[in-house]
Short mmCIF file of C-alpha atoms in Angstrom, two decimals:
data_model
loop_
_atom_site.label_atom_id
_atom_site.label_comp_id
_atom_site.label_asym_id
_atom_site.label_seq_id
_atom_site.Cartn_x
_atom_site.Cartn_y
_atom_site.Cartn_z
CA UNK A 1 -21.22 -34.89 2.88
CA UNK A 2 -23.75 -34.92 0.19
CA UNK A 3 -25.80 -37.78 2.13
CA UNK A 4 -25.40 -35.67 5.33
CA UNK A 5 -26.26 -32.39 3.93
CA UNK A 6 -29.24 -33.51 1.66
CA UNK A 7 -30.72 -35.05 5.41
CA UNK A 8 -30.04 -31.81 7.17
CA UNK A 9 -32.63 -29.82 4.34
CA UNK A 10 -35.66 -32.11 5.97
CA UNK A 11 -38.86 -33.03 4.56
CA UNK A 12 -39.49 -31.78 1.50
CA UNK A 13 -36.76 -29.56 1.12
CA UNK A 14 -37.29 -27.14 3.72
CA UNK A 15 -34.35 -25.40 5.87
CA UNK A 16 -34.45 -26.91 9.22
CA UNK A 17 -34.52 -24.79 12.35
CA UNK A 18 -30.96 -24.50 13.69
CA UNK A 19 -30.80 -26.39 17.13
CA UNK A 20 -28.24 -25.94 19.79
CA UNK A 21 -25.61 -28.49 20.13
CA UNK A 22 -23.97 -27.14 23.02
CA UNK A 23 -20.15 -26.40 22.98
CA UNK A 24 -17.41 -28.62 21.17
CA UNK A 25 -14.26 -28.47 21.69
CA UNK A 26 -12.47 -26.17 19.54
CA UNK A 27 -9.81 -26.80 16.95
CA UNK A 28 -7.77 -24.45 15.46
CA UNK A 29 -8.99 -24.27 11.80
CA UNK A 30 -7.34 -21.49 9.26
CA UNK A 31 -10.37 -19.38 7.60
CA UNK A 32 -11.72 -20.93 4.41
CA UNK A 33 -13.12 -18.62 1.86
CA UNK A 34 -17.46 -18.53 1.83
CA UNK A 35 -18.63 -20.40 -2.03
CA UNK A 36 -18.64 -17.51 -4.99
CA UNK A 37 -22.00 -16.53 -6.35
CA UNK A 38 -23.94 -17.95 -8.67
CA UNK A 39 -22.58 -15.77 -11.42
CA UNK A 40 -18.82 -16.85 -10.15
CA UNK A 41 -19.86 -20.27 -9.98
CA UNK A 42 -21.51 -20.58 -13.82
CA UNK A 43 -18.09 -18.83 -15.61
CA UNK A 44 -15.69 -21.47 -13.18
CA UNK A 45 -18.17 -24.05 -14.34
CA UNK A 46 -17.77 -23.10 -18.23
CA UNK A 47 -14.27 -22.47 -17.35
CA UNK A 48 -14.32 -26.75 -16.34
CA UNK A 49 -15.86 -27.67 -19.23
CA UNK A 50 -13.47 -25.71 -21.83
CA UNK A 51 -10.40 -27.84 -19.81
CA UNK A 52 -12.20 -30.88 -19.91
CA UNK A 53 -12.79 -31.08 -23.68
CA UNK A 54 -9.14 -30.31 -24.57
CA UNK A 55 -8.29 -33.10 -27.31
CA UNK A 56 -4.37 -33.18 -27.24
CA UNK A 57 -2.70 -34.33 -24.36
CA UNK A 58 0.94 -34.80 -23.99
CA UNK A 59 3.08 -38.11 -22.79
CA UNK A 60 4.36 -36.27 -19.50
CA UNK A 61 6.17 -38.09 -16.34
CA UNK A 62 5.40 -34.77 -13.64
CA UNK A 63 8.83 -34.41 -12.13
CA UNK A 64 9.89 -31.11 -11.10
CA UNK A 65 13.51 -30.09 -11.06
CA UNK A 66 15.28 -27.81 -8.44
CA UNK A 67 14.43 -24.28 -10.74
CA UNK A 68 10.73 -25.05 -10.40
CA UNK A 69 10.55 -26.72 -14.12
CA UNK A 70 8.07 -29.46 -15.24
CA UNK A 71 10.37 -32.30 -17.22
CA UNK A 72 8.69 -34.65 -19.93
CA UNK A 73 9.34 -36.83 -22.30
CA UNK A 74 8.40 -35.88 -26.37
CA UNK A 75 5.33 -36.40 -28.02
CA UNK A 76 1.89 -36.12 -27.81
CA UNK A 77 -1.11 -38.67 -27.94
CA UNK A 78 -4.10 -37.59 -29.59
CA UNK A 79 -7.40 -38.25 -27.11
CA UNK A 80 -10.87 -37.71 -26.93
CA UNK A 81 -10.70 -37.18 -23.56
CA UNK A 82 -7.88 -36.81 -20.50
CA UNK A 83 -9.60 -38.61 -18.49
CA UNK A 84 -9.11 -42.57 -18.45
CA UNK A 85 -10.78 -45.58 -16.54
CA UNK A 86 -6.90 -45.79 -14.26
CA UNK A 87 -6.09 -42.10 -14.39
CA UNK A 88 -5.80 -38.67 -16.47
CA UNK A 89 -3.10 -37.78 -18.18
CA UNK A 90 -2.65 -33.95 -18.30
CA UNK A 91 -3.60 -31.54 -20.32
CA UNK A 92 -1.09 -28.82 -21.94
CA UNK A 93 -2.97 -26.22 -20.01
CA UNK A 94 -3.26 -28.10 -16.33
CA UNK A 95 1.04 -28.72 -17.25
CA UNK A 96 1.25 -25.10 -17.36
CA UNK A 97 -0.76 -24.44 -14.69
CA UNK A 98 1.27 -26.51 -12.44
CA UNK A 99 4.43 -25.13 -13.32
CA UNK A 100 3.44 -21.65 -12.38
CA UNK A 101 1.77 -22.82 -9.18
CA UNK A 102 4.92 -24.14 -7.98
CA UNK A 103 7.12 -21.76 -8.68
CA UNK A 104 4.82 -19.72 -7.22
CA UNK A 105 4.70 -21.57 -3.68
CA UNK A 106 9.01 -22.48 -3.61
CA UNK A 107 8.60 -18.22 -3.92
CA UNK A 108 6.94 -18.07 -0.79
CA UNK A 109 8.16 -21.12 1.28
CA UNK A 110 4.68 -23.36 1.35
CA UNK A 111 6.22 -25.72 3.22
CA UNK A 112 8.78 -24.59 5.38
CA UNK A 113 8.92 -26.58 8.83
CA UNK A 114 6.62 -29.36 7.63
CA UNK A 115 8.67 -32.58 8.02
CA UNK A 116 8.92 -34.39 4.53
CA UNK A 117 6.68 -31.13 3.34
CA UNK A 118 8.44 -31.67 0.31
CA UNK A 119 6.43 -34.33 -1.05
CA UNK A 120 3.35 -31.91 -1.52
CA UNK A 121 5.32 -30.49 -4.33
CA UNK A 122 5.17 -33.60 -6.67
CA UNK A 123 2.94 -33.28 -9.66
CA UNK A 124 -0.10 -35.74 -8.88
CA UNK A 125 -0.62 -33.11 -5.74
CA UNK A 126 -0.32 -29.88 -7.10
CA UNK A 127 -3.19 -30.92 -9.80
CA UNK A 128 -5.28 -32.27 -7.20
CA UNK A 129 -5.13 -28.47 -5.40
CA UNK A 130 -5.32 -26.80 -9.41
CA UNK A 131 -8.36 -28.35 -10.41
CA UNK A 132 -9.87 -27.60 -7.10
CA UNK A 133 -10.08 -24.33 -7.71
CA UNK A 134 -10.61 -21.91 -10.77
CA UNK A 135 -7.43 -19.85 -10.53
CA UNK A 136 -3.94 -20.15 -9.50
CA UNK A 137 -4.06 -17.64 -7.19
CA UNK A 138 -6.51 -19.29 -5.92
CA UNK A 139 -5.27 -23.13 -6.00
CA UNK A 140 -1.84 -21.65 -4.30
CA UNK A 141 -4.08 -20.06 -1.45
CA UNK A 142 -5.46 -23.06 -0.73
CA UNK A 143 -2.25 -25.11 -0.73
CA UNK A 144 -1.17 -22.49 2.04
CA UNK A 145 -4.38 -22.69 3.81
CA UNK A 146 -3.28 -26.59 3.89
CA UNK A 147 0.21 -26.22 5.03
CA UNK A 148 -0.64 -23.45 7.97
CA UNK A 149 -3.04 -26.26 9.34
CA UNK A 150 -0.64 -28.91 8.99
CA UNK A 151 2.13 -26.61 10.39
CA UNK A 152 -0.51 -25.40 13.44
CA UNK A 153 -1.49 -28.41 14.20
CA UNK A 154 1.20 -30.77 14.36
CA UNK A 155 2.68 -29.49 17.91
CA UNK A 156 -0.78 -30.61 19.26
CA UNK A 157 -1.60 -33.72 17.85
CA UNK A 158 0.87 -36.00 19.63
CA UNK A 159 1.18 -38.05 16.36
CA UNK A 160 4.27 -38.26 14.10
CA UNK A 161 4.15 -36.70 10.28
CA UNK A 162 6.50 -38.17 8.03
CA UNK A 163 7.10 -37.50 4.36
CA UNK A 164 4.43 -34.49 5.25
CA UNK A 165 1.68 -36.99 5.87
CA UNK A 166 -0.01 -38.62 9.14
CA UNK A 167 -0.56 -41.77 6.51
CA UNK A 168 2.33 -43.88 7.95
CA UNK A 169 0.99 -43.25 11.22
CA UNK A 170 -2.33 -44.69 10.32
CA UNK A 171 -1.06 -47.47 8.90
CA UNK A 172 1.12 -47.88 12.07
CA UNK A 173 -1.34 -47.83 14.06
CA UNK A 174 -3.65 -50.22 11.81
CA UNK A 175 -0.73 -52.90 12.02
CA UNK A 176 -0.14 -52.96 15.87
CA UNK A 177 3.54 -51.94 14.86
CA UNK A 178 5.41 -48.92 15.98
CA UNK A 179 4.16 -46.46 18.75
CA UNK A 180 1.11 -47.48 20.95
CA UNK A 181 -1.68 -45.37 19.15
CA UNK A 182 -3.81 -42.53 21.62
CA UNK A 183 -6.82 -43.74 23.82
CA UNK A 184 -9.31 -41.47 20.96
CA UNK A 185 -7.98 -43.28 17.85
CA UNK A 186 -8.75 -46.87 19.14
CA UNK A 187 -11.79 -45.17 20.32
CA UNK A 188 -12.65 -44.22 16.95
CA UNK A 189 -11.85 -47.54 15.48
CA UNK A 190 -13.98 -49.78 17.83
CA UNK A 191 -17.04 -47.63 17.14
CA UNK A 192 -17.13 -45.49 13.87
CA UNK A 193 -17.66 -47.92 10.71
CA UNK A 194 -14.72 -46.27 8.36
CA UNK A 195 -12.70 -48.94 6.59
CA UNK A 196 -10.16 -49.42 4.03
CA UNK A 197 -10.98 -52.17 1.63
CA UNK A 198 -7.58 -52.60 -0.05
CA UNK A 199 -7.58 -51.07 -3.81
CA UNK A 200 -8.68 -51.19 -7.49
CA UNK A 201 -6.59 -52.92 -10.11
CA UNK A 202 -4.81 -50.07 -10.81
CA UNK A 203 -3.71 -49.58 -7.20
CA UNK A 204 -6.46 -46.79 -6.07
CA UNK A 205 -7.80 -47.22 -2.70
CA UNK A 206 -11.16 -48.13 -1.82
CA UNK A 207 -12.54 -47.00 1.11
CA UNK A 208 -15.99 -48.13 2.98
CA UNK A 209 -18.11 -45.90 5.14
CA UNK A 210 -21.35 -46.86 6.98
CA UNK A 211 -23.27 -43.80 7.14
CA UNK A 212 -26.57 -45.11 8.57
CA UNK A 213 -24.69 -46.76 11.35
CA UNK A 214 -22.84 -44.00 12.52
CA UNK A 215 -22.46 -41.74 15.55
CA UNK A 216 -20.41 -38.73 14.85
CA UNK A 217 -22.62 -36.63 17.57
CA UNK A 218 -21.72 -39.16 20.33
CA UNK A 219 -18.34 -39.47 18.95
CA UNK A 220 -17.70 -34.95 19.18
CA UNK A 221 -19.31 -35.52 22.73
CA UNK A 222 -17.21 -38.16 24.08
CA UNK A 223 -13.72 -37.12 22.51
CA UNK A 224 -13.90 -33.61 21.19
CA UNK A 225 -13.77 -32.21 17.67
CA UNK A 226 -10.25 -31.88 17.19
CA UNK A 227 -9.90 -35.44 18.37
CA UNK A 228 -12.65 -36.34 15.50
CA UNK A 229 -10.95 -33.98 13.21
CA UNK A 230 -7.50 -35.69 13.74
CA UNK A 231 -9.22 -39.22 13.02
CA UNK A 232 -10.53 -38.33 9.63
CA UNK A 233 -7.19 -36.14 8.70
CA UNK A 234 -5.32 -39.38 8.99
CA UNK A 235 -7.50 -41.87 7.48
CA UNK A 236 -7.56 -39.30 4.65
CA UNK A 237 -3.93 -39.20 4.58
CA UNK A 238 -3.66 -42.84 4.04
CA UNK A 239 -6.08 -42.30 1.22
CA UNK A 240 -3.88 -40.67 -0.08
CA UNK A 241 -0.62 -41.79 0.09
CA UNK A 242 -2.20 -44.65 -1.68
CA UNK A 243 -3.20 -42.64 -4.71
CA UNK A 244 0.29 -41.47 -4.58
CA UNK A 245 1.66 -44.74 -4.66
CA UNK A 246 -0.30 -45.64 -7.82
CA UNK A 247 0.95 -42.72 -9.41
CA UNK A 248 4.54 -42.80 -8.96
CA UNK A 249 4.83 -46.67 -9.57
CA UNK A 250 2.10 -46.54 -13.24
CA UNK A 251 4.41 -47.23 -16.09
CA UNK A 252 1.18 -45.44 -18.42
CA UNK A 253 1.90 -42.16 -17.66
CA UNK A 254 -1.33 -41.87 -15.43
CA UNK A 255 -1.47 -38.82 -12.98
CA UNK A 256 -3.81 -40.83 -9.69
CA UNK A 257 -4.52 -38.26 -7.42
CA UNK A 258 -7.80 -39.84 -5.70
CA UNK A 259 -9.96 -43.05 -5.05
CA UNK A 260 -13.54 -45.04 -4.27
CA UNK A 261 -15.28 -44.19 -1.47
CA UNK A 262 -18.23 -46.64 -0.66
CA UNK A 263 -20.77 -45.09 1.08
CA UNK A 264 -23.04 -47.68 2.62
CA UNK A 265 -26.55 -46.33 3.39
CA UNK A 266 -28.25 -49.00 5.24
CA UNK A 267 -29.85 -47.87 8.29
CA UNK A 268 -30.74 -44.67 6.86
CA UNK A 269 -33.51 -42.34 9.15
CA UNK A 270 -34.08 -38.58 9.79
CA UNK A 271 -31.85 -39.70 13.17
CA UNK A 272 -29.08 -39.49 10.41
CA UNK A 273 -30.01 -35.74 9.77
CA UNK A 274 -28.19 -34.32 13.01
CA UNK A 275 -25.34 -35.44 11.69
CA UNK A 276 -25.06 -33.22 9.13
CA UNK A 277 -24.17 -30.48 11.80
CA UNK A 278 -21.46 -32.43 13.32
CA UNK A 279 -19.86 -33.22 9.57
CA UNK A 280 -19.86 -29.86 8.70
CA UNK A 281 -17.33 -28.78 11.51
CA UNK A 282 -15.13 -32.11 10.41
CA UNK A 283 -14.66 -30.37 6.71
CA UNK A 284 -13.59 -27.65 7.88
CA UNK A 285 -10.31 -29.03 8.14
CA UNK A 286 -10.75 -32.20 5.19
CA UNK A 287 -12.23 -29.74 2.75
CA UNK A 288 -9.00 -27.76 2.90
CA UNK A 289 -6.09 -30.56 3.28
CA UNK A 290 -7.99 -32.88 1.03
CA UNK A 291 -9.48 -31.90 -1.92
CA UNK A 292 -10.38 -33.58 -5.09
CA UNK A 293 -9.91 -36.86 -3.67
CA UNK A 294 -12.87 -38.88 -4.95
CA UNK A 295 -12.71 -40.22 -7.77
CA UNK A 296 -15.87 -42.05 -7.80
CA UNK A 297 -18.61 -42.64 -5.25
CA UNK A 298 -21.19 -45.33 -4.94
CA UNK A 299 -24.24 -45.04 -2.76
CA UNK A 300 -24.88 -48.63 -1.90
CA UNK A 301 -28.26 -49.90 -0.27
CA UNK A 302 -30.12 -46.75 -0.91
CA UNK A 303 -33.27 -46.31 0.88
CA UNK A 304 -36.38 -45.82 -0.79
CA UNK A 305 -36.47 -41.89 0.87
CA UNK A 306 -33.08 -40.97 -0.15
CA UNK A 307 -34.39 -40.97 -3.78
CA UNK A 308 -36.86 -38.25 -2.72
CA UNK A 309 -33.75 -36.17 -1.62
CA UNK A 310 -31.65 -37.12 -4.45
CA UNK A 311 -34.20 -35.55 -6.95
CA UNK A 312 -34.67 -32.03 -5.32
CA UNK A 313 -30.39 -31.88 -4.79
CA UNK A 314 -29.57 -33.06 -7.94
CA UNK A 315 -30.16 -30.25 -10.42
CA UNK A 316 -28.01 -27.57 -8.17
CA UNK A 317 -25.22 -30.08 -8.62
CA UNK A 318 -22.45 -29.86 -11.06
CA UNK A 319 -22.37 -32.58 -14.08
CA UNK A 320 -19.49 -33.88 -12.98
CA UNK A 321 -19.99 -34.10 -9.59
CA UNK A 322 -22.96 -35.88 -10.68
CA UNK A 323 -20.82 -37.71 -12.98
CA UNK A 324 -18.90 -39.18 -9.90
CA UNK A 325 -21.70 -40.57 -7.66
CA UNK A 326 -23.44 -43.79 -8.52
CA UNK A 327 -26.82 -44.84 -6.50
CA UNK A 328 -26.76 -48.48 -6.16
CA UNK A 329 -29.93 -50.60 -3.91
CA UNK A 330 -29.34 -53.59 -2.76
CA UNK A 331 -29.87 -56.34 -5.77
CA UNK A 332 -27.78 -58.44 -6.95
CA UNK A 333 -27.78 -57.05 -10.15
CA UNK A 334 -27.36 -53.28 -8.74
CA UNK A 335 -24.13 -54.56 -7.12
CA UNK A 336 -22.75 -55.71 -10.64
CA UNK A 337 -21.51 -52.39 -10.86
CA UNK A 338 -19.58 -52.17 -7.98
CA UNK A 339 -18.12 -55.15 -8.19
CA UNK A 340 -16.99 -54.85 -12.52
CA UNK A 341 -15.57 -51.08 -10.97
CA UNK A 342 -13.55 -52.35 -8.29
CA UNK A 343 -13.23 -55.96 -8.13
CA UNK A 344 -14.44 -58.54 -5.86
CA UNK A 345 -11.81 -58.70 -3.80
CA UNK A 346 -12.13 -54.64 -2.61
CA UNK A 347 -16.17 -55.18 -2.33
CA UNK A 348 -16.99 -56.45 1.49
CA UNK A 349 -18.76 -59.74 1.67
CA UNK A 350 -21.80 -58.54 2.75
CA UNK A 351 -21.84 -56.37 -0.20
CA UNK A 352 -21.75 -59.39 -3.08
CA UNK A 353 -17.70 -58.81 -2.83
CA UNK A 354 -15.00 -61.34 -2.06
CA UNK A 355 -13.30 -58.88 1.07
CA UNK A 356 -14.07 -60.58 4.61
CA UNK A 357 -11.67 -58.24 6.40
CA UNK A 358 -14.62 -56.02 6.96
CA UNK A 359 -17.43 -57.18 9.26
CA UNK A 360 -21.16 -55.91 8.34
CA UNK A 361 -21.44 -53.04 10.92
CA UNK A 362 -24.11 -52.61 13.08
CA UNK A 363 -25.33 -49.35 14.95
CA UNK A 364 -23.32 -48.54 17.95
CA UNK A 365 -24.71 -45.46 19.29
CA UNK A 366 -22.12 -44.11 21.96
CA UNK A 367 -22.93 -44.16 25.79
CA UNK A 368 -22.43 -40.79 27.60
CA UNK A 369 -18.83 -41.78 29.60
CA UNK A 370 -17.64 -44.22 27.11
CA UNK A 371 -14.71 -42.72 26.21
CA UNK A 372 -13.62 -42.44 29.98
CA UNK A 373 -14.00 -45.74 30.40
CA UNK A 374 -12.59 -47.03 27.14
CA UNK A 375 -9.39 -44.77 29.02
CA UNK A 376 -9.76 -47.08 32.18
CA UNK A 377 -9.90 -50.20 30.21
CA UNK A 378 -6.49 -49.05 28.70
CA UNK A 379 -4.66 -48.80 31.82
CA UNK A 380 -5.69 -52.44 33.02
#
């Protein structure tokens, strides 16, 4: 998104006209509050930074019992900061937080009719939606924003949700095993360059996306923006599912409630800028059922322009969303990063890694009638 959007402001920072992109198919998208002011946004910043420097964490396992309670084990560990290179542990205040938030949503029945909805309940979660937003109130409205478009959207999708997540599916689907997947998810997977590239050594998934050599306007023509939606909503899933699994199998206490994302920008051009619109109708769904799930991105083969862009975005960013982004070009010793972050063997080849599961993409711009006959070629 912050590629995408920092294309969309042009040359030298100016707002683009707004072009027509003709009609896409709708999706049914619950309302997501417009960004507070900039007076909102400085106190919920300040607010971040006060949580952030707390200096006494406790030793907690985040289990809840059937009355809504948080149990732990004793003691506390005295830290500079709750943030570590596998995971956080939690502060007293985020503990609290959590405990209030989910007593708050068993009150009002968050997940009612969402198969396996339960699992949204666990600890690692309910942080992830707390320290997306600067209230309770506010963190539980967005968990039930979530839920209603998991609940709303399930009927339509065709594709089964266990444990309240369409990560099995994906991984289903990525193994040939189970159900034969839709005609738009194979669709998606012969032509947009998204890819898992295993995980970190603490179990954190990596994930690889080719920006420059995407095609999200030909892929909203061809199979419609729900279809799109429903492709990123389970590859996000899977994401994470995988943080989860990290989480509930650490033996450190660690709360994992994210991962990598490497965002290749090779190919880069002011083609790439258009895409901006199309991205910004595909969040309105991720921003909602997914937040806080990056827990570090690198911006590999950075063009020479983007660090034009990057200077006029950077200084309306928040430090630690800043914090969280690393701007890598293509030398050798640029990739030394990468690789002492993740390990070779969740870098792609092409990128200085040791992971051959992932071909070097190339740009596949998408035919008008490809999807139709990507259908036909099904049925043969």
């Amino acid at each position: 998104l912050l590629v995408l959007a920092a294309l969309a402001l042009g040359r030298c920072g100016r707002k683009p006209r707004e072009r027509s992109m003709g009609k896409a198919t709708p999706a049914k998208v619950v309302a997501v509050a417009q960004p507070p002011d900039e007076a909102v946004a400085r106190e919920r910043r300040r607010d971040l930074d006060e949580e952030v420097q707390q200096t006494t964490v406790p030793e907690v396992l985040l289990a809840f019992g059937e009355d809504g309670t948080l149990t732990e084990t004793a003691g506390a560990l005295q830290m500079p900061k709750c943030v570590t290179p596998g995971g956080f542990i939690p502060t007293e205040l985020e503990l609290s937080k959590a405990e209030e938030l989910h007593r708050g949503l068993l009150a009002r029945g968050a997940v009612n009719d969402i198969r396996g909805g339960e699992r949204w309940y666990e600890g690692c979660e309910l942080l992830r939606f707390l320290r997306a937003r600067r209230s309770i109130a506010d963190s539980e409205q967005l968990f039930c924003a979530a839920m209603d478009i998991r609940r709303q959207l399930a009927p339509d999708w065709g594709v089964e949700a266990t444990d309240g997540s369409y990560g099995t599916a994906q991984t289903s689907f990525m193994r040939g095993s189970g159900s034969c997947p839709p005609a738009w998810w194979t669709f998606m997977t012969d032509y947009c360059p998204l890819k898992f590239c295993g995980t970190d050594r603490h179990g954190l998934p990596v994930a690889y996306a080719a920006v420059g050599k995407s095609d999200l306007q030909g892929y909203e023509r061809e199979i419609g923006l729900q279809n799109l939606q429903r492709f990123f909503v389970m590859h996000n899933d899977l994401f994470l599912d995988s943080a989860r699994a990290a989480s509930n199998s650490n033996k450190e206490n660690m709360v994992h409630h994210n991962g990598f994302l490497i965002v290749d920008l090779d190919g880069l051009s002011w083609r790439t800028r258009h895409e901006a619109q199309v991205f910004s109708r595909i969040i309105q769904v991720i921003q909602v059922l997914h937040p806080e799930r990056q827990k570090r991105c690198f911006l590999v083969r950075a063009p020479y322009i983007f660090s034009t862009v990057w200077r006029l975005i950077k200084p309306a960013l928040h430090p630690r969303t800043v914090e969280r982004i690393t701007i890598l070009d293509s030398s050798r010793l640029s990739m030394e990063e990468l690789l002492n972050e993740l390990g070779p063997a969740s870098v792609p080849n092409f990128l200085g890694g040791d992971n051959t599961t992932i071909e070097e993409p190339t740009l596949k711009l998408v035919p008008a009638g490809a999807f139709q006959k990507h259908k036909e070629n099904l049925k043969v």
